[in-house]
CSV table of C-alpha atoms in Angstrom, one decimal:
chain,number,residue,atom,x,y,z
A,406,GLN,CA,-57.0,37.2,-138.2
A,407,GLU,CA,-58.5,38.8,-135.1
A,408,TYR,CA,-61.3,37.2,-135.0
A,409,LYS,CA,-60.4,34.0,-135.7
A,410,LYS,CA,-57.7,34.8,-132.1
A,411,MET,CA,-60.8,35.9,-130.3
A,412,LYS,CA,-62.6,32.2,-131.3
A,413,PHE,CA,-59.9,30.2,-130.3
A,414,LEU,CA,-59.7,32.3,-126.6
A,415,LEU,CA,-63.8,31.1,-126.1
A,416,LEU,CA,-63.5,28.1,-127.1
A,417,SER,CA,-60.6,27.6,-124.7
A,418,PHE,CA,-62.2,29.2,-121.8
A,419,LEU,CA,-65.3,27.6,-122.6
A,420,LEU,CA,-63.9,23.9,-122.4
A,421,VAL,CA,-61.3,24.4,-118.9
A,422,SER,CA,-64.4,26.3,-117.3
A,423,VAL,CA,-67.2,23.2,-117.6
A,424,HIS,CA,-67.2,22.5,-113.9
A,425,SER,CA,-65.6,25.4,-113.3
A,426,SER,CA,-68.3,29.3,-111.8
A,427,TYR,CA,-68.5,31.5,-114.6
A,428,VAL,CA,-68.3,35.1,-113.8
A,429,PRO,CA,-68.5,37.2,-116.3
A,430,PRO,CA,-66.5,40.4,-116.1
A,431,TYR,CA,-67.7,44.5,-117.1
A,432,TYR,CA,-66.9,44.9,-120.4
A,433,GLU,CA,-66.8,49.3,-121.6
A,434,GLY,CA,-66.6,50.2,-125.2
A,435,VAL,CA,-67.1,50.4,-128.8
A,436,PRO,CA,-67.8,47.3,-130.8
A,437,THR,CA,-66.2,46.9,-133.6
A,438,PHE,CA,-67.7,43.2,-134.2
A,439,ALA,CA,-70.2,40.7,-133.4
A,440,THR,CA,-71.2,37.7,-134.6
A,441,VAL,CA,-73.6,34.5,-133.6
A,442,THR,CA,-71.9,31.2,-133.8
A,443,ALA,CA,-74.2,29.0,-131.7
A,444,LEU,CA,-77.4,27.6,-130.8
A,445,ASP,CA,-76.3,26.6,-127.1
A,446,PRO,CA,-78.0,25.1,-124.3
A,447,PRO,CA,-81.1,27.0,-122.8
A,448,ASP,CA,-80.6,29.5,-119.8
A,449,PHE,CA,-82.2,29.8,-116.8
A,450,ARG,CA,-84.9,30.4,-118.2
A,451,GLY,CA,-84.8,27.3,-120.0
A,452,GLU,CA,-84.9,29.5,-123.2
A,453,ALA,CA,-82.5,28.0,-126.2
A,454,VAL,CA,-79.8,31.1,-125.6
A,455,TYR,CA,-78.0,32.1,-128.9
A,456,ARG,CA,-73.9,33.3,-128.4
A,457,ILE,CA,-72.6,36.4,-130.7
A,458,GLU,CA,-69.4,36.7,-129.9
A,459,PHE,CA,-68.2,40.4,-130.2
A,460,LEU,CA,-64.7,42.9,-130.7
A,461,LEU,CA,-64.7,46.3,-128.4
A,462,GLU,CA,-62.5,48.8,-128.9
A,463,ALA,CA,-62.2,48.8,-125.5
A,464,GLU,CA,-61.5,51.5,-122.8
A,465,ALA,CA,-58.2,51.2,-120.8
A,466,GLU,CA,-57.3,47.1,-118.5
A,467,MET,CA,-61.6,46.4,-120.2
A,468,PRO,CA,-61.4,43.1,-122.1
A,469,ASN,CA,-61.7,43.9,-126.0
A,470,GLU,CA,-63.7,40.6,-126.9
A,471,GLY,CA,-67.1,38.4,-125.3
A,472,PHE,CA,-69.3,37.4,-125.3
A,473,ILE,CA,-73.6,37.2,-124.4
A,474,HIS,CA,-76.6,35.0,-124.3
A,475,ARG,CA,-79.5,36.1,-126.4
A,476,SER,CA,-82.9,33.6,-126.9
A,477,TRP,CA,-84.2,34.4,-130.6
A,478,GLU,CA,-87.0,36.2,-128.3
A,479,ASP,CA,-84.5,39.4,-127.3
A,480,PHE,CA,-83.7,38.8,-130.9
A,481,GLN,CA,-87.8,40.0,-131.7
A,482,LYS,CA,-87.9,42.0,-128.6
A,483,PHE,CA,-84.1,44.0,-129.8
A,484,ASP,CA,-85.1,44.7,-133.9
A,485,HIS,CA,-89.0,46.0,-132.4
A,486,LEU,CA,-86.8,49.1,-130.5
A,487,LEU,CA,-84.7,49.5,-132.7
A,488,THR,CA,-88.0,50.0,-135.7
A,489,THR,CA,-89.6,52.1,-132.5
A,490,HIS,CA,-86.6,54.4,-131.9
A,491,LEU,CA,-87.1,54.6,-135.8
A,492,LEU,CA,-83.0,52.9,-135.8
A,493,ASN,CA,-83.9,50.4,-138.6
A,494,PHE,CA,-82.5,50.9,-141.7
A,495,GLY,CA,-83.8,48.4,-144.0
A,496,LEU,CA,-82.6,45.2,-142.1
A,497,ASP,CA,-83.7,41.9,-143.0
A,498,PHE,CA,-84.8,40.1,-139.7
A,499,PRO,CA,-85.1,37.2,-139.8
A,500,GLY,CA,-88.3,35.7,-140.5
A,501,GLU,CA,-87.4,32.2,-138.6
A,502,PRO,CA,-84.6,31.4,-136.2
A,503,SER,CA,-81.0,30.2,-137.2
A,504,ILE,CA,-77.4,30.2,-136.8
A,505,GLU,CA,-77.2,32.1,-140.2
A,506,GLU,CA,-79.7,34.0,-140.5
A,507,LEU,CA,-79.4,35.8,-137.2
A,508,ASP,CA,-75.6,36.6,-137.8
A,509,ALA,CA,-76.5,37.8,-141.3
A,510,TYR,CA,-78.8,40.4,-138.9
A,511,ILE,CA,-75.9,41.3,-136.6
A,512,LYS,CA,-73.6,41.5,-139.1
A,513,GLY,CA,-76.3,43.5,-140.9
A,514,VAL,CA,-76.7,45.7,-137.9
A,515,MET,CA,-73.2,46.5,-137.1
A,516,GLU,CA,-73.0,48.4,-140.9
A,517,HIS,CA,-74.2,51.2,-139.1
A,518,SER,CA,-73.0,54.4,-136.5
A,519,ARG,CA,-75.8,55.3,-135.5
A,520,ILE,CA,-77.0,51.3,-134.2
A,521,VAL,CA,-73.9,50.9,-133.1
A,522,ALA,CA,-73.4,54.1,-131.2
A,523,SER,CA,-76.7,53.5,-129.5
A,524,ASN,CA,-77.9,52.8,-125.9
A,525,ILE,CA,-80.0,49.5,-128.0
A,526,LEU,CA,-77.4,47.6,-129.8
A,527,GLN,CA,-75.0,48.0,-126.8
A,528,ASP,CA,-77.6,45.7,-123.8
A,529,PHE,CA,-78.3,44.2,-126.3
A,530,LEU,CA,-74.7,42.8,-125.4
A,531,GLY,CA,-74.4,43.3,-122.5
A,532,ILE,CA,-71.8,46.1,-121.9
A,533,ASN,CA,-71.6,49.6,-121.0
A,534,TRP,CA,-73.7,49.5,-118.7
A,535,SER,CA,-73.1,48.1,-114.6
A,536,GLY,CA,-75.2,49.7,-112.2
A,537,ARG,CA,-71.8,50.1,-109.5
A,538,ASP,CA,-73.2,54.2,-108.8
A,539,LEU,CA,-75.8,52.2,-107.8
A,540,LYS,CA,-76.7,53.5,-103.6
A,541,PHE,CA,-79.7,51.8,-103.1
A,542,LEU,CA,-81.3,51.8,-99.8
A,543,GLN,CA,-78.0,54.2,-98.6
A,544,SER,CA,-80.4,57.8,-98.8
A,545,LEU,CA,-84.0,58.7,-99.8
A,546,PRO,CA,-82.1,60.5,-102.4
A,547,ASP,CA,-80.6,57.2,-103.8
A,548,PHE,CA,-83.5,55.2,-103.8
A,549,MET,CA,-85.0,57.2,-105.0
A,550,GLN,CA,-82.7,56.6,-108.8
A,551,ILE,CA,-84.3,53.1,-107.6
A,552,VAL,CA,-87.6,53.0,-107.9
A,553,ILE,CA,-87.9,56.2,-110.8
A,554,PRO,CA,-86.9,54.7,-114.2
A,555,GLN,CA,-86.5,58.3,-115.7
A,556,LEU,CA,-83.9,59.4,-112.5
A,557,TYR,CA,-81.6,55.9,-113.6
A,558,ARG,CA,-81.7,54.4,-117.3
A,559,ALA,CA,-81.7,50.7,-116.9
A,560,PRO,CA,-80.9,48.4,-120.0
A,561,ASP,CA,-83.4,47.5,-122.1
A,562,PHE,CA,-82.1,43.1,-121.5
A,563,SER,CA,-80.6,41.5,-118.6
A,564,PRO,CA,-76.6,41.5,-118.2
A,565,GLU,CA,-74.6,38.0,-118.9
A,566,PRO,CA,-75.7,35.8,-115.6
A,567,PRO,CA,-73.0,34.3,-113.4
A,568,VAL,CA,-72.9,30.8,-113.6
A,569,PHE,CA,-71.7,29.6,-109.7
A,570,THR,CA,-71.3,25.8,-109.5
A,571,ASN,CA,-69.2,26.3,-105.5
A,572,GLU,CA,-70.0,28.0,-102.2
A,573,MET,CA,-66.6,29.9,-101.9
A,574,ASP,CA,-67.0,31.5,-104.9
A,575,CYS,CA,-70.7,33.1,-103.7
A,576,ILE,CA,-68.3,34.6,-101.4
A,577,THR,CA,-65.5,35.4,-103.0
A,578,TYR,CA,-66.4,37.2,-106.6
A,579,GLU,CA,-67.8,41.0,-106.9
A,580,GLU,CA,-70.8,41.4,-107.4
A,581,THR,CA,-72.1,41.6,-111.4
A,582,PRO,CA,-73.7,43.2,-114.0
A,583,PHE,CA,-76.5,41.1,-113.9
A,584,GLU,CA,-76.8,40.9,-110.7
A,585,VAL,CA,-76.8,44.4,-109.4
A,586,TYR,CA,-79.8,44.6,-112.3
A,587,VAL,CA,-81.4,41.7,-111.2
A,588,TYR,CA,-81.7,43.8,-107.6
A,589,LEU,CA,-82.8,47.2,-109.8
A,590,MET,CA,-85.8,44.9,-111.1
A,591,ALA,CA,-87.4,44.3,-108.3
A,592,PHE,CA,-87.4,47.7,-106.9
A,593,ARG,CA,-89.4,48.2,-110.8
A,594,ALA,CA,-91.8,45.2,-110.3
A,595,GLN,CA,-94.7,45.6,-108.9
A,596,THR,CA,-96.6,46.7,-112.5
A,597,HIS,CA,-95.5,42.7,-113.9
A,598,LEU,CA,-94.5,40.9,-109.9
A,599,ALA,CA,-95.5,37.8,-110.8
A,600,GLU,CA,-92.8,38.4,-114.0
A,601,TYR,CA,-90.6,38.9,-111.7
A,602,LEU,CA,-91.0,36.8,-109.4
A,603,LYS,CA,-90.3,33.8,-111.8
A,604,PHE,CA,-87.6,35.9,-113.2
A,605,PHE,CA,-85.9,35.9,-110.3
A,606,THR,CA,-86.4,32.5,-108.5
A,607,THR,CA,-85.3,30.9,-111.9
A,608,PHE,CA,-81.6,32.7,-111.4
A,609,THR,CA,-81.0,32.8,-108.0
A,610,ASP,CA,-81.6,28.1,-108.5
A,611,THR,CA,-79.0,28.5,-110.3
A,612,TYR,CA,-76.8,29.5,-107.1
A,613,PRO,CA,-75.2,26.9,-104.7
A,614,MET,CA,-78.1,25.9,-101.5
A,615,PHE,CA,-75.4,24.9,-98.5
A,616,ALA,CA,-76.8,22.6,-97.5
A,617,GLY,CA,-76.2,20.5,-94.8
A,618,LEU,CA,-78.2,17.9,-92.6
A,619,PRO,CA,-81.9,17.0,-93.4
A,620,ASP,CA,-82.6,18.4,-90.0
A,621,ASP,CA,-79.8,21.0,-89.9
A,622,SER,CA,-78.4,20.2,-86.4
A,623,ASP,CA,-75.2,20.3,-88.3
A,624,VAL,CA,-75.2,23.6,-87.7
A,625,GLN,CA,-77.5,23.7,-84.1
A,626,PRO,CA,-75.8,24.2,-81.5
A,627,GLU,CA,-75.4,20.9,-79.2
A,628,GLY,CA,-78.6,19.0,-78.8
A,629,VAL,CA,-80.7,22.1,-79.4
A,630,SER,CA,-83.4,21.5,-82.5
A,631,VAL,CA,-84.7,24.9,-83.3
A,632,TYR,CA,-88.4,25.4,-84.3
A,633,ILE,CA,-89.4,27.6,-87.1
A,634,PRO,CA,-92.2,29.7,-86.7
A,635,PRO,CA,-95.2,30.0,-89.5
A,636,HIS,CA,-95.0,33.0,-90.0
A,637,PHE,CA,-90.9,32.3,-91.7
A,638,ASN,CA,-92.3,30.6,-94.6
A,639,GLN,CA,-95.6,31.9,-94.8
A,640,THR,CA,-94.5,35.1,-95.5
A,641,PHE,CA,-91.3,36.3,-97.7
A,642,VAL,CA,-89.8,39.6,-97.0
A,643,HIS,CA,-87.9,41.4,-100.1
A,644,PHE,CA,-89.5,38.9,-102.8
A,645,LEU,CA,-86.6,36.2,-101.6
A,646,PRO,CA,-88.2,32.7,-102.9
A,647,GLY,CA,-89.0,30.3,-100.1
A,648,GLY,CA,-87.2,33.2,-98.5
A,649,TYR,CA,-85.1,32.5,-96.2
A,650,LEU,CA,-84.8,29.3,-95.3
A,651,ASN,CA,-84.3,28.7,-99.0
A,652,GLY,CA,-80.0,28.7,-99.6
A,653,HIS,CA,-80.7,28.9,-103.0
A,654,THR,CA,-81.4,32.4,-101.5
A,655,VAL,CA,-77.3,33.2,-99.9
A,656,ARG,CA,-75.0,35.1,-102.2
A,657,ILE,CA,-78.2,37.1,-102.9
A,658,SER,CA,-78.1,38.2,-99.6
A,659,TYR,CA,-75.3,38.9,-98.5
A,660,LEU,CA,-75.0,41.2,-101.9
A,661,GLY,CA,-76.8,43.4,-100.1
A,662,LYS,CA,-73.6,44.8,-98.2
A,663,SER,CA,-73.1,47.3,-100.9
A,664,LYS,CA,-77.9,48.3,-101.3
A,665,PHE,CA,-78.4,48.7,-97.0
A,666,ASN,CA,-76.0,50.9,-94.7
A,667,PHE,CA,-76.0,48.8,-92.0
A,668,LEU,CA,-74.6,45.3,-93.2
A,669,ASP,CA,-71.2,47.2,-94.5
A,670,GLU,CA,-68.5,46.8,-92.1
A,671,GLY,CA,-66.9,49.7,-92.6
A,672,ARG,CA,-70.6,51.5,-91.3
A,673,ILE,CA,-71.3,48.3,-89.1
A,674,LYS,CA,-66.7,49.9,-87.5
A,675,GLU,CA,-68.1,53.4,-87.4
A,676,TRP,CA,-71.1,53.5,-85.6
A,677,LEU,CA,-70.0,50.6,-83.8
A,678,THR,CA,-66.5,52.2,-82.6
A,679,LYS,CA,-68.4,55.7,-81.7
A,680,LEU,CA,-70.9,54.4,-79.4
A,681,HIS,CA,-69.7,51.5,-77.9
A,682,GLY,CA,-66.0,52.0,-78.7
A,683,ASP,CA,-65.2,52.4,-74.8
A,684,LYS,CA,-66.3,49.4,-73.9
A,685,ASN,CA,-64.8,46.2,-73.1
A,686,PRO,CA,-67.3,43.4,-72.8
A,687,LYS,CA,-66.4,39.9,-72.8
A,688,ARG,CA,-69.3,38.1,-74.0
A,689,ILE,CA,-71.0,39.3,-77.0
A,690,LEU,CA,-74.6,38.6,-78.8
A,691,ASP,CA,-75.4,38.6,-82.4
A,692,ILE,CA,-78.9,38.6,-83.0
A,693,GLY,CA,-80.1,38.4,-87.0
A,694,THR,CA,-75.8,37.5,-88.3
A,695,GLY,CA,-77.3,35.9,-91.7
A,696,PRO,CA,-73.5,36.1,-93.4
A,697,GLY,CA,-72.3,37.7,-90.2
A,698,PHE,CA,-71.2,41.1,-91.2
A,699,SER,CA,-71.6,42.1,-87.4
A,700,ALA,CA,-70.4,39.6,-86.6
A,701,PHE,CA,-67.2,39.8,-87.7
A,702,VAL,CA,-67.3,43.4,-86.8
A,703,LEU,CA,-67.6,43.0,-83.4
A,704,ALA,CA,-65.4,40.1,-82.6
A,705,GLU,CA,-62.5,42.0,-85.1
A,706,MET,CA,-63.1,45.6,-82.5
A,707,PHE,CA,-63.0,43.5,-79.7
A,708,PRO,CA,-60.7,40.4,-79.7
A,709,GLU,CA,-60.5,39.5,-76.6
A,710,ALA,CA,-64.2,39.0,-76.5
A,711,GLU,CA,-66.6,35.9,-76.9
A,712,VAL,CA,-68.8,36.4,-79.8
A,713,ILE,CA,-72.3,34.3,-80.4
A,714,ALA,CA,-74.0,34.5,-83.5
A,715,VAL,CA,-77.2,32.7,-84.5
A,716,ASP,CA,-79.4,33.2,-87.6
A,717,LEU,CA,-83.2,31.3,-87.4
A,718,ALA,CA,-82.1,30.4,-90.9
A,719,ALA,CA,-79.3,27.1,-91.3
A,720,PRO,CA,-77.4,28.3,-94.9
A,721,TYR,CA,-76.8,31.1,-94.1
A,722,ILE,CA,-75.1,30.3,-91.0
A,723,ARG,CA,-72.9,28.3,-93.3
A,724,MET,CA,-72.5,30.5,-95.1
A,725,ALA,CA,-71.0,32.3,-91.9
A,726,ARG,CA,-68.9,29.2,-90.8
A,727,LEU,CA,-66.9,29.1,-94.1
A,728,TRP,CA,-66.8,33.1,-94.6
A,729,GLN,CA,-64.8,33.1,-90.9
A,730,GLU,CA,-62.2,29.7,-92.0
A,731,MET,CA,-61.8,32.3,-95.3
A,732,ARG,CA,-61.2,34.8,-92.6
A,733,ASN,CA,-59.5,32.9,-89.8
A,734,ILE,CA,-61.4,34.8,-87.6
A,735,THR,CA,-61.2,32.9,-84.1
A,736,ASN,CA,-63.5,34.2,-81.1
A,737,ILE,CA,-66.7,33.9,-83.1
A,738,LYS,CA,-69.5,30.7,-82.8
A,739,PHE,CA,-72.4,30.5,-85.4
A,740,TYR,CA,-75.4,29.0,-84.7
A,741,HIS,CA,-78.8,28.2,-86.3
A,742,ALA,CA,-81.5,29.3,-83.7
A,743,ASN,CA,-84.3,30.5,-83.0
A,744,ALA,CA,-84.3,34.5,-81.1
A,745,GLU,CA,-87.8,33.7,-79.6
A,746,ASP,CA,-85.6,31.2,-77.3
A,747,LEU,CA,-82.6,31.4,-76.4
A,748,SER,CA,-83.3,29.1,-73.0
A,749,TRP,CA,-79.7,26.7,-74.2
A,750,LEU,CA,-78.2,30.2,-73.0
A,751,GLU,CA,-78.0,31.5,-69.3
A,752,SER,CA,-79.0,34.1,-68.0
A,753,GLU,CA,-77.7,37.6,-67.8
A,754,SER,CA,-74.5,35.9,-69.1
A,755,PHE,CA,-73.6,38.7,-72.5
A,756,ASP,CA,-71.9,42.0,-72.3
A,757,PHE,CA,-73.7,43.3,-74.9
A,758,ILE,CA,-76.6,42.2,-77.4
A,759,ASN,CA,-76.4,43.4,-81.0
A,760,TYR,CA,-78.4,43.0,-83.4
A,761,ALA,CA,-79.3,44.9,-87.5
A,762,TYR,CA,-82.6,45.0,-89.3
A,763,VAL,CA,-84.2,42.2,-87.8
A,764,LEU,CA,-87.8,42.8,-86.0
A,765,HIS,CA,-89.3,44.9,-88.4
A,766,GLU,CA,-89.4,41.3,-90.8
A,767,MET,CA,-92.1,39.7,-88.4
A,768,PRO,CA,-95.0,39.9,-87.3
A,769,ALA,CA,-95.5,42.0,-83.8
A,770,ASP,CA,-95.9,39.0,-80.9
A,771,ASN,CA,-92.4,37.6,-82.7
A,772,VAL,CA,-91.2,40.9,-81.4
A,773,MET,CA,-92.0,40.6,-78.1
A,774,LEU,CA,-90.2,37.3,-77.8
A,775,VAL,CA,-87.0,37.9,-78.9
A,776,VAL,CA,-87.0,41.5,-77.4
A,777,SER,CA,-88.0,39.4,-74.2
A,778,GLU,CA,-85.0,37.3,-74.7
A,779,MET,CA,-82.5,39.6,-75.3
A,780,TYR,CA,-83.4,41.5,-71.8
A,781,ARG,CA,-83.2,38.0,-69.5
A,782,LEU,CA,-80.0,37.2,-71.8
A,783,LEU,CA,-77.8,40.7,-71.4
A,784,ARG,CA,-76.2,41.5,-67.7
A,785,GLN,CA,-76.6,44.3,-65.0
A,786,GLY,CA,-75.0,47.3,-66.5
A,787,GLY,CA,-75.4,46.0,-69.9
A,788,THR,CA,-76.0,47.0,-73.0
A,789,MET,CA,-78.1,46.2,-76.2
A,790,ASN,CA,-77.6,47.6,-79.8
A,791,GLY,CA,-79.8,48.2,-82.2
A,792,PHE,CA,-79.4,48.5,-86.3
A,793,GLU,CA,-83.2,48.8,-87.2
A,794,VAL,CA,-86.4,50.6,-89.1
A,795,PRO,CA,-86.6,54.4,-87.6
A,796,TYR,CA,-90.2,54.2,-85.9
A,797,PHE,CA,-91.8,57.7,-86.3
A,798,ASP,CA,-93.7,59.2,-83.1
A,799,ASN,CA,-96.3,61.8,-86.1
A,800,ALA,CA,-99.4,58.6,-86.9
A,801,ALA,CA,-99.1,60.5,-90.5
A,802,GLU,CA,-95.2,59.6,-90.7
A,803,ARG,CA,-96.1,56.2,-89.4
A,804,PHE,CA,-99.0,55.7,-92.2
A,805,GLY,CA,-97.2,57.0,-95.2
A,806,TYR,CA,-93.7,54.4,-94.5
A,807,VAL,CA,-96.1,51.6,-94.2
A,808,GLU,CA,-97.9,52.3,-97.3
A,809,PHE,CA,-94.6,52.3,-99.1
A,810,ASN,CA,-93.1,49.5,-98.3
A,811,THR,CA,-96.3,47.5,-97.9
A,812,TRP,CA,-97.6,48.8,-100.6
A,813,GLY,CA,-101.2,48.0,-99.5
A,814,HIS,CA,-101.3,45.0,-98.5
A,815,HIS,CA,-101.8,43.4,-94.8
A,816,TRP,CA,-99.0,40.0,-94.6
A,817,GLU,CA,-102.1,37.9,-93.5
A,818,ASP,CA,-103.8,38.5,-96.0
A,819,GLU,CA,-104.0,36.4,-99.5
A,820,GLY,CA,-102.4,37.2,-102.9
A,821,PRO,CA,-99.1,39.9,-103.9
A,822,LYS,CA,-96.9,41.2,-100.5
A,823,GLY,CA,-95.1,44.1,-100.7
A,824,PRO,CA,-91.4,44.0,-99.7
A,825,GLU,CA,-91.7,44.7,-96.6
A,826,PRO,CA,-94.6,42.5,-95.5
A,827,TYR,CA,-94.7,42.9,-91.4
A,828,MET,CA,-93.6,47.3,-91.5
A,829,GLU,CA,-97.4,47.8,-89.9
A,830,GLU,CA,-97.6,45.7,-87.1
A,831,TYR,CA,-93.6,47.1,-86.6
A,832,GLU,CA,-94.7,50.6,-87.1
A,833,ASN,CA,-97.9,50.5,-85.4
A,834,GLU,CA,-97.8,47.4,-82.8
A,835,VAL,CA,-94.0,47.6,-81.5
A,836,MET,CA,-93.1,50.8,-81.3
A,837,LEU,CA,-89.9,50.0,-80.4
A,838,PRO,CA,-88.7,52.7,-78.1
A,839,ILE,CA,-91.5,51.9,-76.7
A,840,THR,CA,-91.8,48.5,-76.4
A,841,LEU,CA,-88.4,48.1,-74.5
A,842,ALA,CA,-88.6,49.8,-71.6
A,843,ASP,CA,-91.6,48.5,-71.4
A,844,ILE,CA,-89.6,45.0,-71.0
A,845,GLY,CA,-87.6,46.8,-68.3
A,846,PHE,CA,-84.9,48.6,-70.2
A,847,THR,CA,-83.3,51.6,-69.4
A,848,ASN,CA,-81.6,54.9,-70.6
A,849,VAL,CA,-83.8,53.7,-74.4
A,850,THR,CA,-81.4,56.0,-76.6
A,851,SER,CA,-83.4,56.3,-80.8
A,852,ILE,CA,-80.0,57.5,-83.5
A,853,ASP,CA,-81.8,59.1,-86.6
A,854,TYR,CA,-79.9,57.5,-89.6
A,855,SER,CA,-81.5,57.9,-92.4
A,856,TYR,CA,-85.1,57.6,-94.2
A,857,PHE,CA,-84.5,54.0,-93.8
A,858,GLU,CA,-82.4,53.4,-90.7
A,859,GLY,CA,-82.2,54.1,-87.0
A,860,ILE,CA,-79.9,53.3,-84.3
A,861,PHE,CA,-81.7,52.4,-81.2
A,862,VAL,CA,-79.4,51.8,-77.8
A,863,ALA,CA,-80.6,51.0,-74.7
A,864,GLU,CA,-79.6,49.1,-71.2
A,865,LYS,CA,-80.4,47.5,-68.4
């Protein structure tokens, strides 16, 4: 009777949600029942998948029923893992896939308490793993959990992926266990990068793409076209498929707010208040705004100021404008623009210029153009604030940091690249504190924040 009720509810949900986003809940509890009910259409990988419905003795306020999709290859891997972990108690694994045979197999699995209690089955059902306690790059110890598998267990099977059908849901829904898994596995992909990138690309292609006019004029300053420098379409940071110009990557980058210190609005506000809360800027420029994290903080901190926020990726500006509308913040103007040439903005017209995680994501020559524009646009007595990768005075430390981030590859070479392909030029050619002083900035200050970030403050 309980199973019939669960099946009715699941079928009803599927019928009403054909055209809606589906964001799987987090399941936590002990599985008490599982059955294979259908062969569903192919998943994002292009593989036909079987739907496994299950019941749980759930933790408080957690759902007690759900479903997961697994392919025939997933079933084969599951049975192999049971064998290698000495948990395969004479189970009769089907020779060929069918709903009936796989259902009989999974019901046989559920008769063994040791299997039911194992991580293998729980991973297979997509339960009891969320990754929500991972901090990623917030500190070096946190990062060690990400890159050393023995310090933090990743599931043997990915959780159920979400399906987003509209852009607003990409902003409003919290990160799913599957998306945490995608992030985590990127840092563990060095030995099988091509395989991971195929998986990553096929999944991100399912996200809405925040599209606009073909020439992106819908998000550009009136009458201003935007030059895209060649490197931006050649070498992609963080393994983003197609880079930031690919609108399908907007949500996965947006989810960086829980992984990078200065994409977190609370932390941005804390440090902007600590360093600049006594200032009263009337006009603020936010460079490389991305989804707009810093711009929103600045707009709320200084409600009387006008905030101009620019980014080289038009899809991210569309996302920021949508988010701005949802948040009802009126003193920001988001534009698609190239910070190497902001000639449409008047010289010395900004009291405060901010950026976060921008300069280390481009070649040194491009950095010099951006920094020069910042200096041109800043008023006398104005302040520049940068949340950026730290610069190391010691050459040996710089070498280690470069190798750590580039995986020993140079961005202009053929073949694979590391997650931060421009780090060599940033550390050894840009040398940010020196460059800021050479351009003309005064009172250049560098604050060590973490192994991954520094805060750079300068005046004109």
